[in-house]
PDB file of C-alpha atoms in Angstrom:
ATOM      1  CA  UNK A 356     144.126 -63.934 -57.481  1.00  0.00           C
ATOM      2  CA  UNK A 357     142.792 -60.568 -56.330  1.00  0.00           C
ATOM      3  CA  UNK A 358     146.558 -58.681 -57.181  1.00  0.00           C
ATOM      4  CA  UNK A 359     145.537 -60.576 -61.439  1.00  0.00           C
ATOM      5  CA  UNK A 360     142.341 -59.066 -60.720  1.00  0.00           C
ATOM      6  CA  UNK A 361     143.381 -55.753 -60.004  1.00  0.00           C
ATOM      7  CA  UNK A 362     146.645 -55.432 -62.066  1.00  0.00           C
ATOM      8  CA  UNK A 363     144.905 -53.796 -65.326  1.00  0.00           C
ATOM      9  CA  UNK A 364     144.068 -51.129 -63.347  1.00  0.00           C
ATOM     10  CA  UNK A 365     147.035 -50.690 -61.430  1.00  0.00           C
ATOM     11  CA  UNK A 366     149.085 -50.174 -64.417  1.00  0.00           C
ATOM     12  CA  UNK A 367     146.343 -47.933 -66.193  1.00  0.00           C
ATOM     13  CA  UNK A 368     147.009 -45.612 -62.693  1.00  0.00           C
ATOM     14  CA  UNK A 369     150.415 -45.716 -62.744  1.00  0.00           C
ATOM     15  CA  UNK A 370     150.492 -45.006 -66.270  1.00  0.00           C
ATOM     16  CA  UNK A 371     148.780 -42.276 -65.976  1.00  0.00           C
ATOM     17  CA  UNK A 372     150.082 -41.080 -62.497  1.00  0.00           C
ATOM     18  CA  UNK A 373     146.572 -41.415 -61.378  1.00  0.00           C
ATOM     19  CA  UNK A 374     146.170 -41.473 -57.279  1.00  0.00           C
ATOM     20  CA  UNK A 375     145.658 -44.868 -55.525  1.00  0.00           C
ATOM     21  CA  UNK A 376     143.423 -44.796 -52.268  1.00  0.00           C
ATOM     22  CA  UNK A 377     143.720 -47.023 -49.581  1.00  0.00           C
ATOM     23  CA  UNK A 378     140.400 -48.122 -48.868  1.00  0.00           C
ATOM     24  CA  UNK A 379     139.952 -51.119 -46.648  1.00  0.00           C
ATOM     25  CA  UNK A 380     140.407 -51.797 -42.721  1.00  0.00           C
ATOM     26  CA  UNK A 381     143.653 -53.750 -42.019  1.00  0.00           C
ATOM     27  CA  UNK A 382     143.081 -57.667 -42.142  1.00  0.00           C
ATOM     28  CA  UNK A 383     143.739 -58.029 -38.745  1.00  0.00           C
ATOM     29  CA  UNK A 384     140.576 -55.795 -37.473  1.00  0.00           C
ATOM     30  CA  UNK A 385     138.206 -57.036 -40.029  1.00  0.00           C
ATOM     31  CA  UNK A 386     138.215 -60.347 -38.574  1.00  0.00           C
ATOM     32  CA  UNK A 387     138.164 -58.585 -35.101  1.00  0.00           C
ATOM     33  CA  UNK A 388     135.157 -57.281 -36.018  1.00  0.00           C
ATOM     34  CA  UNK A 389     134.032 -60.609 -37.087  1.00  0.00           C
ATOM     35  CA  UNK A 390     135.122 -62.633 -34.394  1.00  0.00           C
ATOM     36  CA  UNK A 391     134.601 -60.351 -31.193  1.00  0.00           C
ATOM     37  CA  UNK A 392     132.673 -56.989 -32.242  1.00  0.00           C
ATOM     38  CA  UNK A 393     133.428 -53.293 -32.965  1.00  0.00           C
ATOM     39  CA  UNK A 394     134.058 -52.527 -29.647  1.00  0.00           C
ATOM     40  CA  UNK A 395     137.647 -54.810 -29.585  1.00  0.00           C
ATOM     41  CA  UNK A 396     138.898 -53.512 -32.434  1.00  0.00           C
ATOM     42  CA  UNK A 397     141.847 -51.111 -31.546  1.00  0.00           C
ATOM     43  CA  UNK A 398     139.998 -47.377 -30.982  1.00  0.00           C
ATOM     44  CA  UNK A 399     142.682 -45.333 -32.813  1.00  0.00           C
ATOM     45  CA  UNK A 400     142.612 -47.180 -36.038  1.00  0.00           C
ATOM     46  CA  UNK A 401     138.409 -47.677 -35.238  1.00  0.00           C
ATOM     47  CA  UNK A 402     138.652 -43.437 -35.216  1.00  0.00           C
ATOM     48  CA  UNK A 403     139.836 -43.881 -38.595  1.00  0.00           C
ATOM     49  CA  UNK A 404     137.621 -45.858 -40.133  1.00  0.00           C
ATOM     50  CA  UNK A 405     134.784 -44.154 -38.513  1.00  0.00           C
ATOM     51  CA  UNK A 406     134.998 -40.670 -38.468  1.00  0.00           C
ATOM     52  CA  UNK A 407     131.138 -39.558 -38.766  1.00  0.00           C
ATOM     53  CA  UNK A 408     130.199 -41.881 -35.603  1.00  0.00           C
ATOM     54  CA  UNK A 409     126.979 -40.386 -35.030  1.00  0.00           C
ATOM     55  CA  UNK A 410     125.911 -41.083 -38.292  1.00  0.00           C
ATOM     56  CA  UNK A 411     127.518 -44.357 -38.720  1.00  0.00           C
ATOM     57  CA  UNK A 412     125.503 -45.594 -36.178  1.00  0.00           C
ATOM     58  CA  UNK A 413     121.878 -43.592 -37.391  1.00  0.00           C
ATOM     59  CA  UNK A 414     122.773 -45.338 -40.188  1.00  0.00           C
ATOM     60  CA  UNK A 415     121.858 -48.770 -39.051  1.00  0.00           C
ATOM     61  CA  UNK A 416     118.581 -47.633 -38.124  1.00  0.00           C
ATOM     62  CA  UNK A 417     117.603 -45.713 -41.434  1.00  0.00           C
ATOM     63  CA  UNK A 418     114.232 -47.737 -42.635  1.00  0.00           C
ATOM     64  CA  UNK A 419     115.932 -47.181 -46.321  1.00  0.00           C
ATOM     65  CA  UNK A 420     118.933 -49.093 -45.005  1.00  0.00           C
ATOM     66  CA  UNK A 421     117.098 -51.950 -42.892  1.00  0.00           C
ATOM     67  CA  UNK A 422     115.695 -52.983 -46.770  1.00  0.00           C
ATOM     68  CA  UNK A 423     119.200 -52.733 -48.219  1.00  0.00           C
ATOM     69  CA  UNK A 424     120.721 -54.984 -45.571  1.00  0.00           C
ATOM     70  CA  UNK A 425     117.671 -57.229 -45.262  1.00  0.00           C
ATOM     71  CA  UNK A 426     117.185 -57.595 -49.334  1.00  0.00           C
ATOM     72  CA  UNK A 427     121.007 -57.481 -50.464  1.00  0.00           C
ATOM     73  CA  UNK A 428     123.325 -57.407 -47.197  1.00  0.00           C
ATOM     74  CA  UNK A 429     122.860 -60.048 -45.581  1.00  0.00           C
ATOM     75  CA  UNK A 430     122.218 -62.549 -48.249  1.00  0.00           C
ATOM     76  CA  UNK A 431     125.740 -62.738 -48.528  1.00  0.00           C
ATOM     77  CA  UNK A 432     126.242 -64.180 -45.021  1.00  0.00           C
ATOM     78  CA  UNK A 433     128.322 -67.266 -45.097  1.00  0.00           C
ATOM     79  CA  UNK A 434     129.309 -68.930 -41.153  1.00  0.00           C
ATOM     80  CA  UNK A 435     132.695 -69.066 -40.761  1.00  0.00           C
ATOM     81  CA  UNK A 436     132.270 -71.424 -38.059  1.00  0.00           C
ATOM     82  CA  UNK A 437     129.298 -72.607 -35.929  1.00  0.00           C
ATOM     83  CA  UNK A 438     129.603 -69.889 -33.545  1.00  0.00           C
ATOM     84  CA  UNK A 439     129.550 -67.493 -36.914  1.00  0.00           C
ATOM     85  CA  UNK A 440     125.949 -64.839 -37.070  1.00  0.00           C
ATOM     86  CA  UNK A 441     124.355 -62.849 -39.317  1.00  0.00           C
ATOM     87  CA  UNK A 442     125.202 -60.163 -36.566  1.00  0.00           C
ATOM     88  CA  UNK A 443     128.920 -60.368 -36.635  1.00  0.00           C
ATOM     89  CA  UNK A 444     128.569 -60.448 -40.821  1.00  0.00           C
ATOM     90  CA  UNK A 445     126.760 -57.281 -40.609  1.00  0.00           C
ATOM     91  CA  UNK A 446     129.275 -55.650 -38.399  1.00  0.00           C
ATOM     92  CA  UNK A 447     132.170 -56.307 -41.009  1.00  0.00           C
ATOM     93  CA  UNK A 448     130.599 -55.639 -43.981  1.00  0.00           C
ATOM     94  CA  UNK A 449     129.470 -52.055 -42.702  1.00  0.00           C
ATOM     95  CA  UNK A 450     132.780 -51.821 -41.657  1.00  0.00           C
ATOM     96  CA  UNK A 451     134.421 -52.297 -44.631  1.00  0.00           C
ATOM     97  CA  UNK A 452     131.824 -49.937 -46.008  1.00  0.00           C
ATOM     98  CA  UNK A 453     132.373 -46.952 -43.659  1.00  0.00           C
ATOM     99  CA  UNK A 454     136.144 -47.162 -44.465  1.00  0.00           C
ATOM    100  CA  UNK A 455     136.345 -47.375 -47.530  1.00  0.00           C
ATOM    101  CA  UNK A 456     133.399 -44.064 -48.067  1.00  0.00           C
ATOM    102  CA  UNK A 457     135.620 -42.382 -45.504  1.00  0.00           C
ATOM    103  CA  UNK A 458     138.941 -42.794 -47.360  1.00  0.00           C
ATOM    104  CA  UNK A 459     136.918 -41.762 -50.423  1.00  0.00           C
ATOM    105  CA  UNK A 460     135.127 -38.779 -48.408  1.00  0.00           C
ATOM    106  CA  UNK A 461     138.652 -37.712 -46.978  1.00  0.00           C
ATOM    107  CA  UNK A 462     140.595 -37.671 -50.729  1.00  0.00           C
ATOM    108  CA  UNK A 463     137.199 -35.545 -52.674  1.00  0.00           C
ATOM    109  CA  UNK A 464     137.245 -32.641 -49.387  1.00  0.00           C
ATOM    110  CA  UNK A 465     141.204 -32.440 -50.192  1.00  0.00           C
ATOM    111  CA  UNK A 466     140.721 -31.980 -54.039  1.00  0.00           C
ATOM    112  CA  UNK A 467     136.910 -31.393 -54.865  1.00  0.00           C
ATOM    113  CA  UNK A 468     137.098 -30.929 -58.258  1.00  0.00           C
ATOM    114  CA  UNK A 469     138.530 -34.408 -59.043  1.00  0.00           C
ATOM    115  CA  UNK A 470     136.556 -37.125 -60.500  1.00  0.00           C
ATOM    116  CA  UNK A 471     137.107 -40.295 -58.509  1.00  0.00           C
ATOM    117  CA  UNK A 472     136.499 -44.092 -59.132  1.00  0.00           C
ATOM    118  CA  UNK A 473     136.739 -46.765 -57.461  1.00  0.00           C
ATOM    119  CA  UNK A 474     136.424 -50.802 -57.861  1.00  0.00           C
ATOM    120  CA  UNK A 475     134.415 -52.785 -55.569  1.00  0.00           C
ATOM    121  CA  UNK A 476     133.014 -56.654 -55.427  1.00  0.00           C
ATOM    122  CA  UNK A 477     129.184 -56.418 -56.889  1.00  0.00           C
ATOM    123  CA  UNK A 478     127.584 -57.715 -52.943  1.00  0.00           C
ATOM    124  CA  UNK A 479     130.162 -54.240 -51.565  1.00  0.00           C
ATOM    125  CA  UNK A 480     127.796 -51.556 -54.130  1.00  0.00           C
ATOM    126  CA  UNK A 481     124.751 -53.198 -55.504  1.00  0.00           C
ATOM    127  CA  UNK A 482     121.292 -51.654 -54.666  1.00  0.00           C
ATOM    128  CA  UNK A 483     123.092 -48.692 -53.790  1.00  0.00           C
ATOM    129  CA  UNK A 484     123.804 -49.503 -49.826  1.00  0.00           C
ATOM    130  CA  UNK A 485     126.833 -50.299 -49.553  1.00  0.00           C
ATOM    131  CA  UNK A 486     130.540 -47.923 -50.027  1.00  0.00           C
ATOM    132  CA  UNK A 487     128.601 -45.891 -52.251  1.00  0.00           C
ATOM    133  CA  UNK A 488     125.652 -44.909 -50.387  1.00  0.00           C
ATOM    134  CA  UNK A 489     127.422 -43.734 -47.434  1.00  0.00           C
ATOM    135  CA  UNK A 490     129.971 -41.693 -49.158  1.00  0.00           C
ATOM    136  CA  UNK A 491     127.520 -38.365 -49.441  1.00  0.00           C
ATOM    137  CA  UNK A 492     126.891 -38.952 -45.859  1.00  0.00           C
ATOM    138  CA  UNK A 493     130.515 -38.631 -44.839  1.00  0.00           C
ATOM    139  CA  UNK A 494     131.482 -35.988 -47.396  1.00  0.00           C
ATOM    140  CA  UNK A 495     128.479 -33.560 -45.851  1.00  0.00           C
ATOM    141  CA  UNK A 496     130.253 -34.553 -42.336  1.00  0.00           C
ATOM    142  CA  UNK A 497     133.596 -33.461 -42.983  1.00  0.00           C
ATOM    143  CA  UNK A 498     133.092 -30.743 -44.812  1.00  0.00           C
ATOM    144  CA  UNK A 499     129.335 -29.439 -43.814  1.00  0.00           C
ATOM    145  CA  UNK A 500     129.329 -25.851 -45.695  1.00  0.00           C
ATOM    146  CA  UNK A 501     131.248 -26.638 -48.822  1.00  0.00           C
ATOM    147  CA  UNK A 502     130.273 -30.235 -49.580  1.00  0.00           C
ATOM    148  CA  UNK A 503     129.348 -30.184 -53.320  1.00  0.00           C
ATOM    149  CA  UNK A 504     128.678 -34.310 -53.191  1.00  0.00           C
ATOM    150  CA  UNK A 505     124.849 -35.573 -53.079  1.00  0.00           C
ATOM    151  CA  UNK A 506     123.612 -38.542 -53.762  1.00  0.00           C
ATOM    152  CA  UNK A 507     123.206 -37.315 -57.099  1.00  0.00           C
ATOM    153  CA  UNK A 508     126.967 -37.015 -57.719  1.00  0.00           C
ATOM    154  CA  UNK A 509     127.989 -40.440 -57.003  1.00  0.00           C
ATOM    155  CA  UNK A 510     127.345 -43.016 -59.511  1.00  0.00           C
ATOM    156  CA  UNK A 511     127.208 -46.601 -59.292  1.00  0.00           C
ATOM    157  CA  UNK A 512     127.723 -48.757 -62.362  1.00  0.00           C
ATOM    158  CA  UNK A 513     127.646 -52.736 -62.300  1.00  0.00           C
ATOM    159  CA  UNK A 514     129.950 -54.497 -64.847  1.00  0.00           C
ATOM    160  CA  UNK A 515     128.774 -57.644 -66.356  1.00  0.00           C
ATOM    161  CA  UNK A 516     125.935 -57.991 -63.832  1.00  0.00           C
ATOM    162  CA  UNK A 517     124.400 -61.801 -63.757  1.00  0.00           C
ATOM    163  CA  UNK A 518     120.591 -62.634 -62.758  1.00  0.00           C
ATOM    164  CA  UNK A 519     122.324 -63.822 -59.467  1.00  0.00           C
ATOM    165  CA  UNK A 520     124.683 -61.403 -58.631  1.00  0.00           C
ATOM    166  CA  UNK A 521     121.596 -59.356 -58.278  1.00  0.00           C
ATOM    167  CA  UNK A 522     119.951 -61.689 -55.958  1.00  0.00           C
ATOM    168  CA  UNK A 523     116.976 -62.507 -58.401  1.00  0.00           C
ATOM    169  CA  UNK A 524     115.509 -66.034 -58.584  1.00  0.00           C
ATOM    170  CA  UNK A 525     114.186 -65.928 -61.898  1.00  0.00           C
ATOM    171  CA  UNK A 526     116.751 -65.523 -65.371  1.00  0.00           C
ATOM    172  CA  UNK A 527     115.691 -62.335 -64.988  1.00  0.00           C
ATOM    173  CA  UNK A 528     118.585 -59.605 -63.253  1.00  0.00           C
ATOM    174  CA  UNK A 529     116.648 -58.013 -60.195  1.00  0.00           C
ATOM    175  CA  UNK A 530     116.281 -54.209 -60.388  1.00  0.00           C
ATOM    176  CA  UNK A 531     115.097 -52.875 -58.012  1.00  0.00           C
ATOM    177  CA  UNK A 532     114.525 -53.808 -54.184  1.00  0.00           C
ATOM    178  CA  UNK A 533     111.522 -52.553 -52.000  1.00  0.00           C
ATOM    179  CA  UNK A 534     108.683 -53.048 -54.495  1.00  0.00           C
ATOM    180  CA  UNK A 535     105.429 -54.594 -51.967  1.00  0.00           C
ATOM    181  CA  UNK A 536     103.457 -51.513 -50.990  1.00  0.00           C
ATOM    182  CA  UNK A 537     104.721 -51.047 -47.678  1.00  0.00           C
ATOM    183  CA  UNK A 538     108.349 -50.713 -48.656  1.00  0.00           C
ATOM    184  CA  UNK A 539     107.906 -48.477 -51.618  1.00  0.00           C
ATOM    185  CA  UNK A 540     108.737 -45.593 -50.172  1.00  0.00           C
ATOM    186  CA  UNK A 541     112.221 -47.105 -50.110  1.00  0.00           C
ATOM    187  CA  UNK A 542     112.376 -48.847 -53.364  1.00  0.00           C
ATOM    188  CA  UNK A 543     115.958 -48.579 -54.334  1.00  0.00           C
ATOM    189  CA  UNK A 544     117.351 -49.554 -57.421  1.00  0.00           C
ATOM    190  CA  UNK A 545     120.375 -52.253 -57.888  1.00  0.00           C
ATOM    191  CA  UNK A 546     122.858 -49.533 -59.979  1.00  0.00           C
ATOM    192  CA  UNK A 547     122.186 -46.064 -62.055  1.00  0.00           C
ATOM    193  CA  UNK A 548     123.953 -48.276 -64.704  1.00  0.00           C
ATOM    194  CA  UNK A 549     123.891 -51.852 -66.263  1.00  0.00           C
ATOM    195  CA  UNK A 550     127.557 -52.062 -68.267  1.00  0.00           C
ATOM    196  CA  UNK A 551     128.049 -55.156 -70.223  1.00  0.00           C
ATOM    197  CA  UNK A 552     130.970 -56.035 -72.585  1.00  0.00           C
ATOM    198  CA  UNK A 553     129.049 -57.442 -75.021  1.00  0.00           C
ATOM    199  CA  UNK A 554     125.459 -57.541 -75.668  1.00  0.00           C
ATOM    200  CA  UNK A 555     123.201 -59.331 -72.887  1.00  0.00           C
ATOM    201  CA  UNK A 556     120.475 -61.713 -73.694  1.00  0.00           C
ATOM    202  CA  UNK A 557     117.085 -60.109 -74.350  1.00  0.00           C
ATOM    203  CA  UNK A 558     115.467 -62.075 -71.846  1.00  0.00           C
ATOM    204  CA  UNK A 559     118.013 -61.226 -69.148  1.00  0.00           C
ATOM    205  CA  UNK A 560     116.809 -57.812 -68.720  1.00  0.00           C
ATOM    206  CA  UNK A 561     113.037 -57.204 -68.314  1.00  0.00           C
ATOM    207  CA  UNK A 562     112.445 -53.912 -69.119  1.00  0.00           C
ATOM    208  CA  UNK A 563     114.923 -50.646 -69.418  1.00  0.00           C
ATOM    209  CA  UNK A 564     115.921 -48.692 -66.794  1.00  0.00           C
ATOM    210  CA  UNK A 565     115.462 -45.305 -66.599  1.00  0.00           C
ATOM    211  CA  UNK A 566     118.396 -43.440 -68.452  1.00  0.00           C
TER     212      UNK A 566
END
């Protein structure tokens, strides 16, 4: 199912000799992670994954980031078996985040004039926490007096967003995150762009984003 998913774009990059990133933790320590912590899974591979350490684990405590995870994260948390916690949820999905911003982090320093894109599940960039949001982070990192990308040079687009997919309640697609008056000095919104293929329903969207 996932190879179907993918295979448009596979053969739009090899058509056009385009690069192809490798951008996720091997199976194996993603459900080491999931089952039994960071800690166990094995530390050269973990040194790949996480190169900017320090700030992977500031990171966690970021007040910006505790809404992102508390709003959008962690609604996403499904046991995989009684023994199954948010906690051990968290730990893979920021995982899977850190590695995939620091393949993406690694390939931009090597050629920083290229325009990258990359494809990710909705839950993995919505409300701007997830691969995304970590990848100016890492880029500033490896490459501290020559890093050209801010957060204003990464752009997050959501294809054929639904009122769920955004986490709203209502028919309604959720925009923004942190909007009660203590947390609006981290209101993030859900993309800097709503794509659709065809024109949404009027009352799906309540009002226009800022362009």
């Amino acid at each position: 199912e996932t190879i179907a998913l993918y295979k448009p774009i596979l053969n739009y990059a090899k058509s056009n000799n385009l690069d192809l990133l490798a951008m996720s933790p091997e199976v194996e320590d993603v459900m080491t992670v999931r089952l039994d912590g960071l800690q166990n899974v094995n530390s050269d591979r973990r040194s790949t994954y996480v190169m900017d350490s320090e700030g992977f684990v500031q990171q966690t405590a970021d007040p910006k980031y505790r809404l992102y995870s508390d709003r959008s994260l962690l609604k996403d948390f499904e046991p995989l078996n009684e023994d199954d916690q948010p906690g051990n949820f968290f730990a893979e999905r920021i995982l899977v985040h850190e590695t995939g911003a620091t393949a993406l982090a690694r390939y931009t320093c090597d050629k920083p004039d290229a325009l990258v894109a990359f494809f990710a599940p909705m839950a993995d960039v919505r409300f701007m926490g997830g691969t995304s949001g970590r990848l100016p982070r890492i880029c500033k990192y490896l490459n501290p007096v020559m890093n050209k990308v801010s957060e204003n040079f990464v752009t997050t687009v959501l294809l054929n967003p639904s009122a769920e997919e955004t986490l709203s309640l209502s028919r309604y697609l959720r925009l923004e995150i942190g909007t009660s008056p203590k947390d609006i000095q981290y209101q993030t919104k859900v993309a800097d762009y709503l794509w659709f293929n065809k024109m949404p329903k009027v009352n799906m969207i309540p009002r226009l984003m800022n362009g």
